[in-house]
Amino acid sequence: MPLTDSDPDWWRDAVVYQVYPRSFADGSGDGVGDLPGLISRLPRLAELGVDAIWISPWYRSPMADAGYDVADYRDIDPLFGTLADADKLLAAAHELGLRVIIDIVPNHCSDQHPWFRAAVAAGPGSAERELFHFRSGDELPNDWPSAFGGPAWTRVDSDSAEDWYLHLFSPGQPDFNWDHPEVRAEFESILRFWFERGVDGFRIDVANLLIKQRGLPSRAPLDAAGEPSPYEDRPEVHDIYRGWRRVANSYVGTRIFVGELWVHPDSLKRYLRPDELHTGFNFPYLQAPWQAAELRSIIDSTLALHAEVGAPPTWVLGNHDVTRVVTRYGREDTSWTEPAGRLVVPSDLELGTRRARAAALLYLALPGCAYIYQGEELGLWEVEDIPAELRQDPTFFQTQGANPGRDGCRVPLPWEAGETWFGFGTSGTAEPWLPQPEAWRAYAADAQADDPSSVLALYRDALRLRHSVDGDLDWVESSADVLRFRRGAGFECLVNLGSEAVPLPAGAEIVLGSAPISGGTLPSDTAVWLRG
Ligand code: NOJ
């Protein structure tokens, strides 16, 4: 059904599907996913039953970090298509009733961005360099690390004693100086550019990192003194988002922000005050082990902190940065920790799949918004045997291969079991940018579509039934390994995270199960939705 502006609260319980464009569908046949590919598959997402899509960066970029290094915030990278394709995509999505959220990357740009090139050309002490963080000296300016490994500083010219510049990520991603009014004005203008083209919202990349402590002090002495980090979660960042909220509120319909906020839960709520961001990712939930008490405690604290500010929670199992949930839940340690979680540790994929199915029914039953990372609805796992020469994630290179990086969760999707590249590209086209495991033939979307026991069918059924689930969450006390809660009058969710089957409540009607149910008991690592 085409979208109208009549639902101002659409984002409060939306299911948002994350599209990682280079791995979603390849329309041009060059082995890399793109906007024509995405447009052609949009009807599949509408059939799945999601409300919105979030598209990882599509901007012009040299791809030092898969597009999170932006050279032009107002254009589409030729690898993905054109601005005309973006307009077509927005129109096609809206026609299908899907909202479109795009990524915005405000902490840093690409070293090929015209501002950074001008700063390099203008030399030390220039006004152009004020837009970034440049420092002179023989030694590294401070002890800040790059999130991808190594120091957060690189010299403009490695062969001379030229200035250093700050990059909290790869050297191809110089950090902006957000104390500069031109940076602030530029980003508000970029937001307007896309809002005017019709986007429904932005996912804000590393939303908590923009502001750096004046003087850029080293971190170790601050850590030792129990002082806050000089570059994470600085209080001045909230002003930026108040300004952004005013921009969003000036458009018709509700245009939203979702922040990527790797912060303490007490901090998270400050970003979600009514005049700041609409939502923020719930990473404690994503990081939690498959363990009843731990999950319940995170669900409770999440609901409580969001209630304080009147924002809906988000529930997330994965994204393009973390190990896929099937693999994580099949390991002995089911929690997610970075960087240890990236190390290749044995995983029982059958067990992981069983748990991921139960986890899907759990998180889709919780009040608030849910995010699906592409491929979760197919039950895909982390591809851990990608040869070194095919890896592309800067994490792999900046740690000299010690950390395999994030390519394993970014392998192109399988659409049709019988087609070349499982339908990711079209017949006769280039090989996908990362190889797809042969076992994914059986996981192709078309192989699952008509199989009622498939992961895809489970997601489709859950998304359809979720529309009638409403109301606050009320726990029903149960045994230690079981999570049981009601929402509203007629809905109950029951998840058995223990190793023994548990009795199901007498007389309840099972409307959906993550595994076959018989004999009035709920098997281990299984979830059900009940009515009555
Ligand atoms: C978070 C993004 O999700 C990740 O993919 C990226 O590498 C960093 N931010 C830097 O932009």
Coordinates of C-alpha atoms and ligand atoms in Angstrom, one line a residue:
M1 CA 0.0 0.0 0.0
P2 CA 1.5 3.4 -0.9
L3 CA 2.6 5.5 2.0
T4 CA 0.7 8.5 3.3
D5 CA 1.7 11.0 6.0
S6 CA -1.2 9.9 8.1
D7 CA 0.8 7.8 10.6
P8 CA 3.1 10.1 12.6
D9 CA 4.1 7.2 14.9
W10 CA 5.1 4.8 12.2
W11 CA 8.6 4.5 13.6
R12 CA 7.6 3.6 17.2
D13 CA 7.1 -0.1 16.4
A14 CA 8.6 -0.4 12.9
V15 CA 10.5 -3.4 11.6
V16 CA 13.5 -2.0 9.7
Y17 CA 15.4 -4.2 7.3
Q18 CA 19.1 -3.2 6.9
V19 CA 20.3 -3.3 3.4
Y20 CA 24.1 -3.5 2.9
P21 CA 24.0 -2.4 -0.7
R22 CA 27.2 -4.0 -2.0
S23 CA 25.9 -7.4 -0.9
F24 CA 22.2 -7.2 -1.5
A25 CA 21.6 -7.6 -5.2
D26 CA 23.8 -6.8 -8.2
G27 CA 21.8 -5.2 -11.1
S28 CA 24.8 -4.0 -13.2
G29 CA 26.6 -7.4 -13.3
D30 CA 29.9 -6.1 -11.9
G31 CA 29.9 -8.4 -8.9
V32 CA 28.9 -5.7 -6.5
G33 CA 25.3 -5.0 -5.3
D34 CA 23.8 -1.7 -6.4
L35 CA 20.6 0.4 -6.4
P36 CA 19.1 -1.2 -9.6
G37 CA 19.5 -4.6 -7.9
L38 CA 17.9 -3.3 -4.8
I39 CA 15.0 -1.7 -6.7
S40 CA 14.4 -5.0 -8.4
R41 CA 14.2 -6.9 -5.1
L42 CA 12.1 -4.3 -3.2
P43 CA 8.9 -6.3 -3.7
R44 CA 10.5 -9.2 -1.8
L45 CA 11.0 -7.0 1.2
A46 CA 7.4 -5.8 1.0
E47 CA 6.3 -9.4 0.9
L48 CA 8.5 -10.2 3.9
G49 CA 6.4 -7.6 5.7
V50 CA 9.0 -5.0 6.9
D51 CA 8.0 -1.4 7.3
A52 CA 11.2 0.3 6.4
I53 CA 14.7 -0.2 5.0
W54 CA 17.9 1.3 6.2
I55 CA 20.5 1.5 3.5
S56 CA 24.2 1.5 4.5
P57 CA 26.2 4.3 2.8
W58 CA 25.6 4.8 -0.9
Y59 CA 27.6 8.0 -1.3
R60 CA 30.5 8.7 -3.6
S61 CA 33.4 7.1 -1.9
P62 CA 36.9 5.6 -2.6
M63 CA 35.6 2.6 -0.4
A64 CA 38.5 2.6 2.1
D65 CA 35.8 1.4 4.6
A66 CA 33.1 0.1 2.3
G67 CA 31.5 3.6 1.8
Y68 CA 31.8 4.8 5.4
D69 CA 34.5 7.1 3.9
V70 CA 32.4 9.6 2.1
A71 CA 33.9 11.9 -0.7
D72 CA 30.6 13.5 -1.7
Y73 CA 27.6 13.5 0.6
R74 CA 25.2 14.7 -2.1
D75 CA 25.9 12.0 -4.8
I76 CA 25.7 8.3 -5.2
D77 CA 28.8 6.3 -5.9
P78 CA 28.9 5.0 -9.5
L79 CA 29.5 1.5 -8.1
F80 CA 25.9 1.7 -6.7
G81 CA 24.2 3.9 -9.4
T82 CA 23.2 7.5 -9.8
L83 CA 21.1 10.1 -8.1
A84 CA 18.4 9.2 -10.5
D85 CA 18.5 5.6 -9.3
A86 CA 18.2 6.9 -5.7
D87 CA 15.1 8.9 -6.7
K88 CA 13.7 5.9 -8.4
L89 CA 14.4 3.8 -5.3
L90 CA 12.7 6.2 -3.0
A91 CA 9.6 6.4 -5.3
A92 CA 9.4 2.6 -5.7
A93 CA 9.9 1.9 -2.0
H94 CA 7.2 4.5 -1.0
E95 CA 4.8 3.0 -3.6
L96 CA 5.3 -0.4 -1.9
G97 CA 4.6 1.2 1.5
L98 CA 8.3 1.0 2.6
R99 CA 10.0 3.9 4.3
V100 CA 13.6 4.6 3.5
I101 CA 16.3 5.4 6.1
I102 CA 19.8 6.2 4.9
D103 CA 23.1 6.3 6.6
I104 CA 24.8 9.6 7.4
V105 CA 28.5 9.6 8.4
P106 CA 29.2 12.8 10.3
N107 CA 32.3 11.9 12.4
H108 CA 34.6 11.6 9.4
C109 CA 34.7 11.9 5.7
S110 CA 37.0 10.4 3.1
D111 CA 40.6 11.6 2.5
Q112 CA 39.3 12.3 -1.0
H113 CA 36.6 14.7 0.2
P114 CA 37.2 18.1 -1.4
W115 CA 37.5 19.8 2.1
F116 CA 40.2 17.4 3.2
R117 CA 42.1 17.7 -0.1
A118 CA 41.9 21.5 0.2
A119 CA 43.2 21.3 3.8
V120 CA 46.1 19.1 2.7
A121 CA 46.9 21.5 -0.2
A122 CA 46.6 24.6 1.9
G123 CA 49.3 23.5 4.4
P124 CA 49.9 23.9 8.1
G125 CA 48.1 26.6 10.0
S126 CA 45.6 27.3 7.2
A127 CA 41.9 27.9 7.7
E128 CA 41.1 24.8 5.6
R129 CA 42.9 22.6 8.2
E130 CA 40.6 24.0 10.9
L131 CA 37.8 21.9 9.6
F132 CA 39.7 18.7 10.7
H133 CA 42.1 17.9 13.5
F134 CA 45.6 18.5 12.4
R135 CA 48.6 18.6 14.7
S136 CA 52.3 19.2 14.2
G137 CA 55.3 17.6 16.1
D138 CA 57.8 14.7 16.0
E139 CA 55.7 12.4 18.2
L140 CA 52.2 11.1 17.8
P141 CA 50.0 14.0 19.1
N142 CA 48.3 11.7 21.7
D143 CA 47.6 8.0 22.5
W144 CA 44.2 7.7 20.8
P145 CA 43.8 4.4 18.9
S146 CA 42.1 3.8 15.6
A147 CA 39.1 1.5 16.1
F148 CA 40.5 -0.6 13.3
G149 CA 44.0 -1.0 14.9
G150 CA 47.1 1.1 15.2
P151 CA 47.2 4.8 16.2
A152 CA 44.4 7.3 15.3
W153 CA 47.0 9.6 13.7
T154 CA 48.7 9.6 10.3
R155 CA 51.1 12.1 8.8
V156 CA 49.7 14.0 5.8
D157 CA 52.9 13.0 4.0
S158 CA 54.6 9.9 5.4
D159 CA 58.0 11.0 3.9
S160 CA 58.3 14.3 5.7
A161 CA 57.6 15.9 9.0
E162 CA 54.2 17.2 7.8
D163 CA 51.3 17.6 10.2
W164 CA 49.4 14.6 11.6
Y165 CA 45.7 14.3 11.1
L166 CA 43.2 12.5 13.3
H167 CA 41.2 9.5 12.2
L168 CA 39.4 7.4 14.7
F169 CA 38.9 4.8 12.0
S170 CA 41.1 4.2 8.9
P171 CA 43.6 6.7 7.6
G172 CA 41.2 7.2 4.7
Q173 CA 38.6 8.6 7.2
P174 CA 39.8 12.0 8.6
D175 CA 37.7 13.2 11.6
F176 CA 35.8 16.5 11.2
N177 CA 36.3 19.2 13.7
W178 CA 32.7 19.6 15.0
D179 CA 33.6 22.8 17.0
H180 CA 33.8 24.5 13.6
P181 CA 30.5 26.2 12.6
E182 CA 31.0 25.3 8.9
V183 CA 31.0 21.6 9.7
R184 CA 27.7 22.0 11.6
A185 CA 26.1 24.1 8.8
E186 CA 27.3 21.7 6.1
F187 CA 25.7 18.7 7.8
E188 CA 22.4 20.4 8.4
S189 CA 22.4 21.3 4.7
I190 CA 23.2 17.6 3.8
L191 CA 20.2 16.4 5.9
R192 CA 18.0 18.9 4.1
F193 CA 19.3 17.7 0.7
W194 CA 18.1 14.2 1.4
F195 CA 15.0 15.0 3.3
E196 CA 13.9 17.1 0.3
R197 CA 14.5 14.1 -2.0
G198 CA 12.1 12.1 0.3
V199 CA 14.2 10.1 2.7
D200 CA 12.3 9.2 5.9
G201 CA 15.2 9.2 8.2
F202 CA 18.9 8.8 8.9
R203 CA 20.9 6.2 10.8
I204 CA 23.8 8.2 12.3
D205 CA 27.1 6.5 12.1
V206 CA 29.1 6.5 15.4
A207 CA 26.8 9.2 16.7
N208 CA 28.6 9.5 20.1
L209 CA 32.1 10.3 18.7
L210 CA 31.7 13.7 17.0
I211 CA 32.9 16.0 19.7
K212 CA 36.5 15.8 21.0
Q213 CA 37.7 17.2 24.2
R214 CA 39.5 20.6 23.7
G215 CA 43.2 20.2 23.5
L216 CA 42.9 16.5 22.5
P217 CA 44.4 15.1 25.7
S218 CA 45.8 11.6 25.9
R219 CA 43.5 9.0 27.1
A220 CA 45.5 6.9 29.5
P221 CA 45.9 9.5 32.3
L222 CA 42.2 10.3 32.0
D223 CA 41.3 6.6 32.2
A224 CA 43.6 6.2 35.2
A225 CA 41.9 9.1 36.9
G226 CA 38.4 7.8 36.2
E227 CA 37.7 10.8 33.9
P228 CA 35.4 10.4 30.8
S229 CA 36.9 9.6 27.5
P230 CA 38.2 12.6 25.5
Y231 CA 36.4 11.5 22.4
E232 CA 33.4 9.4 23.3
D233 CA 30.0 10.6 24.4
R234 CA 31.1 14.2 25.2
P235 CA 28.1 16.2 26.6
E236 CA 28.4 18.9 23.9
V237 CA 27.3 16.4 21.2
H238 CA 23.7 16.8 22.3
D239 CA 23.5 20.3 20.9
I240 CA 24.2 18.9 17.4
Y241 CA 21.3 16.5 17.6
R242 CA 18.9 19.2 19.0
G243 CA 19.7 21.1 15.8
W244 CA 19.2 18.1 13.6
R245 CA 15.9 17.4 15.3
R246 CA 14.7 20.9 14.4
V247 CA 15.7 20.2 10.8
A248 CA 13.8 16.9 10.8
N249 CA 10.7 18.4 12.4
S250 CA 10.5 21.1 9.7
Y251 CA 9.4 18.4 7.1
V252 CA 6.0 16.9 6.5
G253 CA 5.6 13.4 7.9
T254 CA 7.7 12.1 10.7
R255 CA 11.3 12.0 9.6
I256 CA 13.5 10.1 12.1
F257 CA 17.0 9.5 13.4
V258 CA 18.4 6.3 14.8
G259 CA 21.8 6.7 16.4
E260 CA 24.6 4.2 16.4
L261 CA 25.4 4.6 20.0
W262 CA 27.9 2.3 21.6
V263 CA 27.4 4.0 25.0
H264 CA 26.5 3.1 28.5
P265 CA 22.7 2.7 28.9
D266 CA 22.6 5.7 31.3
S267 CA 24.0 7.8 28.5
L268 CA 21.8 6.3 25.8
K269 CA 18.7 7.9 27.3
R270 CA 20.2 11.4 27.0
Y271 CA 20.4 11.0 23.2
L272 CA 16.7 10.0 23.2
R273 CA 15.2 13.0 24.9
P274 CA 12.2 14.3 23.0
D275 CA 14.2 17.1 21.3
E276 CA 17.0 14.8 20.2
L277 CA 17.1 11.5 18.4
H278 CA 14.0 9.4 17.9
T279 CA 15.7 6.1 18.6
G280 CA 19.1 4.5 19.2
F281 CA 20.5 1.0 18.7
N282 CA 20.2 -1.3 21.7
F283 CA 23.7 -2.8 21.7
P284 CA 23.5 -4.4 25.2
Y285 CA 20.8 -6.7 23.8
L286 CA 22.8 -7.6 20.7
Q287 CA 25.9 -8.3 22.9
A288 CA 24.0 -10.4 25.5
P289 CA 24.6 -14.2 25.8
W290 CA 21.8 -16.6 25.0
Q291 CA 20.9 -16.8 28.6
A292 CA 17.5 -16.2 30.2
A293 CA 18.4 -14.1 33.3
E294 CA 20.8 -11.9 31.4
L295 CA 18.3 -11.3 28.6
R296 CA 15.5 -10.6 31.0
S297 CA 17.6 -8.1 32.9
I298 CA 18.5 -6.3 29.7
I299 CA 14.9 -6.3 28.5
D300 CA 13.8 -4.8 31.8
S301 CA 16.5 -2.1 32.0
T302 CA 16.0 -1.2 28.3
L303 CA 12.2 -0.8 28.8
A304 CA 12.8 1.2 32.0
L305 CA 15.3 3.6 30.5
H306 CA 13.3 4.2 27.4
A307 CA 10.1 4.8 29.4
E308 CA 11.9 7.6 31.2
V309 CA 12.3 9.6 28.0
G310 CA 9.3 8.3 26.1
A311 CA 11.3 6.8 23.3
P312 CA 10.6 3.3 21.9
P313 CA 13.4 0.8 22.4
T314 CA 15.1 -1.0 19.4
W315 CA 15.9 -4.6 19.4
V316 CA 18.8 -5.8 17.2
L317 CA 20.5 -9.2 16.7
G318 CA 23.1 -8.2 14.1
N319 CA 24.4 -5.8 11.6
H320 CA 27.3 -5.4 9.1
D321 CA 29.8 -5.0 11.9
V322 CA 29.2 -8.0 14.1
T323 CA 29.4 -11.8 13.7
R324 CA 26.1 -13.2 12.4
V325 CA 23.8 -14.4 15.1
V326 CA 23.6 -18.0 13.9
T327 CA 27.4 -18.4 14.3
R328 CA 27.4 -16.5 17.6
Y329 CA 24.7 -18.5 19.2
G330 CA 26.3 -21.8 18.1
R331 CA 29.5 -21.0 20.1
E332 CA 30.3 -21.9 23.6
D333 CA 30.4 -18.2 24.5
T334 CA 27.2 -16.8 22.9
S335 CA 27.9 -13.2 23.9
W336 CA 29.4 -10.6 21.5
T337 CA 32.6 -8.9 22.5
E338 CA 34.8 -6.9 20.2
P339 CA 37.4 -7.7 19.2
A340 CA 37.5 -11.1 20.8
G341 CA 34.2 -12.0 19.2
R342 CA 35.8 -11.7 15.8
L343 CA 38.3 -14.4 16.4
V344 CA 37.3 -17.6 14.6
V345 CA 36.0 -20.0 17.3
P346 CA 34.2 -23.2 16.6
S347 CA 30.4 -22.9 16.2
D348 CA 27.7 -25.5 16.1
L349 CA 25.6 -24.0 13.3
E350 CA 22.7 -26.4 13.8
L351 CA 22.4 -25.3 17.4
G352 CA 23.1 -21.7 16.4
T353 CA 20.3 -21.8 13.9
R354 CA 17.8 -23.3 16.4
R355 CA 18.6 -20.6 18.9
A356 CA 18.6 -17.8 16.2
R357 CA 15.1 -19.0 15.2
A358 CA 13.9 -18.8 18.9
A359 CA 15.7 -15.5 19.3
A360 CA 13.7 -14.1 16.3
L361 CA 10.4 -14.9 18.0
L362 CA 11.7 -13.4 21.2
Y363 CA 12.9 -10.0 19.8
L364 CA 10.0 -9.6 17.4
A365 CA 7.6 -10.0 20.3
L366 CA 9.1 -7.2 22.3
P367 CA 7.6 -3.7 22.3
G368 CA 9.3 -1.1 20.1
C369 CA 11.3 -1.3 16.8
A370 CA 13.1 -4.3 15.5
Y371 CA 15.9 -4.4 13.0
I372 CA 16.7 -7.2 10.7
Y373 CA 20.2 -7.4 9.2
Q374 CA 19.9 -8.7 5.6
G375 CA 20.3 -12.5 5.5
E376 CA 19.1 -13.0 9.1
E377 CA 15.7 -13.8 7.6
L378 CA 17.4 -16.5 5.5
G379 CA 19.3 -18.0 8.5
L380 CA 22.7 -17.2 7.0
W381 CA 25.8 -17.7 9.1
E382 CA 29.2 -15.9 9.3
V383 CA 31.5 -17.0 6.4
E384 CA 34.7 -17.6 8.3
D385 CA 36.9 -19.1 5.6
I386 CA 37.3 -16.2 3.2
P387 CA 40.8 -16.3 1.8
A388 CA 43.1 -13.5 3.0
E389 CA 43.6 -12.2 -0.6
L390 CA 39.8 -11.6 -1.0
R391 CA 39.3 -9.8 2.3
Q392 CA 38.5 -6.1 2.1
D393 CA 37.8 -4.9 5.6
P394 CA 40.4 -2.4 6.8
T395 CA 40.3 -4.1 10.2
F396 CA 42.0 -7.1 8.7
F397 CA 44.8 -5.0 7.2
Q398 CA 45.3 -2.6 10.2
T399 CA 45.7 -5.6 12.5
Q400 CA 48.0 -7.4 10.1
G401 CA 45.4 -10.1 9.8
A402 CA 45.1 -10.8 13.5
N403 CA 41.5 -9.8 13.4
P404 CA 39.7 -11.3 10.4
G405 CA 37.4 -8.3 10.2
R406 CA 33.8 -8.0 9.2
D407 CA 33.7 -9.4 5.7
G408 CA 32.3 -12.7 7.0
C409 CA 28.9 -11.1 7.7
R410 CA 28.9 -9.2 4.4
V411 CA 28.9 -12.0 1.9
P412 CA 26.4 -11.4 -1.0
L413 CA 22.9 -12.8 -0.5
P414 CA 21.6 -15.9 -2.2
W415 CA 18.2 -15.2 -4.0
E416 CA 17.7 -18.1 -6.4
A417 CA 19.1 -21.6 -5.9
G418 CA 19.3 -22.4 -9.6
E419 CA 20.8 -19.2 -10.9
T420 CA 24.5 -18.1 -11.4
W421 CA 25.7 -16.6 -8.1
F422 CA 22.5 -17.8 -6.6
G423 CA 20.7 -14.9 -8.3
F424 CA 22.9 -12.2 -6.6
G425 CA 23.9 -11.1 -10.1
T426 CA 22.4 -12.1 -13.4
S427 CA 23.6 -14.9 -15.6
G428 CA 27.0 -14.3 -17.3
T429 CA 27.9 -11.5 -14.9
A430 CA 31.0 -11.0 -12.8
E431 CA 31.7 -13.1 -9.7
P432 CA 30.3 -11.6 -6.4
W433 CA 32.9 -9.5 -4.6
L434 CA 33.1 -12.1 -1.9
P435 CA 32.5 -15.8 -2.6
Q436 CA 29.2 -17.4 -1.4
P437 CA 29.4 -20.8 0.3
E438 CA 28.0 -23.6 -1.9
A439 CA 25.8 -24.6 1.1
W440 CA 23.9 -21.3 0.7
R441 CA 22.2 -22.8 -2.4
A442 CA 19.7 -24.5 0.0
Y443 CA 19.3 -21.1 1.8
A444 CA 18.4 -19.1 -1.3
A445 CA 15.3 -17.0 -0.8
D446 CA 13.4 -19.0 -3.5
A447 CA 14.3 -22.3 -1.9
Q448 CA 12.8 -21.2 1.4
A449 CA 9.8 -19.2 0.1
D450 CA 7.4 -22.1 -0.1
D451 CA 8.8 -24.2 2.7
P452 CA 6.7 -23.5 5.8
S453 CA 9.5 -24.8 8.1
S454 CA 12.1 -22.4 6.6
V455 CA 13.7 -19.4 8.5
L456 CA 12.2 -17.1 5.8
A457 CA 8.7 -18.5 6.5
L458 CA 9.2 -18.0 10.2
Y459 CA 10.2 -14.3 9.7
R460 CA 7.3 -13.7 7.3
D461 CA 4.7 -15.3 9.7
A462 CA 6.2 -13.4 12.7
L463 CA 6.0 -10.1 10.9
R464 CA 2.4 -10.7 9.8
L465 CA 1.3 -11.7 13.3
R466 CA 3.3 -9.0 15.0
H467 CA 0.8 -6.4 13.7
S468 CA -1.8 -7.6 16.1
V469 CA 0.6 -7.6 19.1
D470 CA 0.2 -4.5 21.2
G471 CA 0.5 -3.3 24.8
D472 CA 3.1 -3.3 27.5
L473 CA 5.2 -6.3 28.4
D474 CA 4.1 -8.3 31.5
W475 CA 6.4 -11.1 32.7
V476 CA 4.8 -14.3 33.8
E477 CA 7.0 -16.0 36.4
S478 CA 8.4 -19.2 35.2
S479 CA 11.4 -21.5 35.7
A480 CA 14.9 -20.0 35.6
D481 CA 15.7 -20.9 32.0
V482 CA 12.4 -19.7 30.6
L483 CA 11.3 -16.3 29.4
R484 CA 7.6 -15.9 29.5
F485 CA 5.6 -12.7 29.0
R486 CA 2.3 -11.4 27.9
R487 CA 1.4 -8.4 25.8
G488 CA -2.1 -7.1 25.9
A489 CA -5.0 -9.5 26.5
G490 CA -4.4 -12.3 24.1
F491 CA -0.7 -12.7 23.3
E492 CA 2.0 -14.6 25.1
C493 CA 5.6 -15.4 24.2
L494 CA 7.4 -18.3 25.8
V495 CA 11.1 -19.0 25.2
N496 CA 12.9 -22.0 26.6
L497 CA 16.7 -21.2 26.8
G498 CA 17.4 -24.3 29.0
S499 CA 18.6 -27.7 28.0
E500 CA 15.4 -29.6 29.1
A501 CA 11.9 -29.4 27.6
V502 CA 9.4 -27.5 29.8
P503 CA 5.6 -28.0 29.9
L504 CA 3.5 -25.6 27.9
P505 CA 0.5 -23.8 29.6
A506 CA -2.6 -26.0 29.3
G507 CA -5.2 -24.9 26.8
A508 CA -3.1 -22.3 25.0
E509 CA -3.3 -22.1 21.3
I510 CA 0.1 -22.0 19.6
V511 CA 0.1 -19.5 16.8
L512 CA 3.7 -19.8 15.9
G513 CA 6.7 -21.9 16.9
S514 CA 10.4 -21.7 16.2
A515 CA 10.6 -25.5 16.0
P516 CA 8.0 -28.3 15.8
I517 CA 6.0 -28.7 19.0
S518 CA 4.4 -31.9 20.2
G519 CA 3.3 -33.5 23.4
G520 CA 2.5 -30.3 25.3
T521 CA 6.1 -29.4 26.0
L522 CA 8.4 -26.7 24.7
P523 CA 11.7 -28.2 23.7
S524 CA 15.1 -26.7 24.5
D525 CA 16.1 -23.5 22.6
T526 CA 12.6 -23.0 21.2
A527 CA 10.1 -20.2 21.3
V528 CA 6.4 -20.1 20.8
W529 CA 3.8 -17.4 20.4
L530 CA 0.5 -18.3 22.1
R531 CA -3.0 -16.9 22.1
G532 CA -5.7 -17.3 24.7
Ligands
NOJ1 C1 30.3 2.2 12.2 C2 29.9 1.5 11.0 O1 28.8 0.7 11.2 C3 31.1 0.7 10.5 O2 30.8 -0.2 9.5 C4 32.2 1.7 10.1 O3 33.4 1.0 9.8 C5 32.5 2.7 11.3 N1 31.3 3.2 11.9 C6 33.2 3.9 10.7 O4 32.4 4.7 9.9

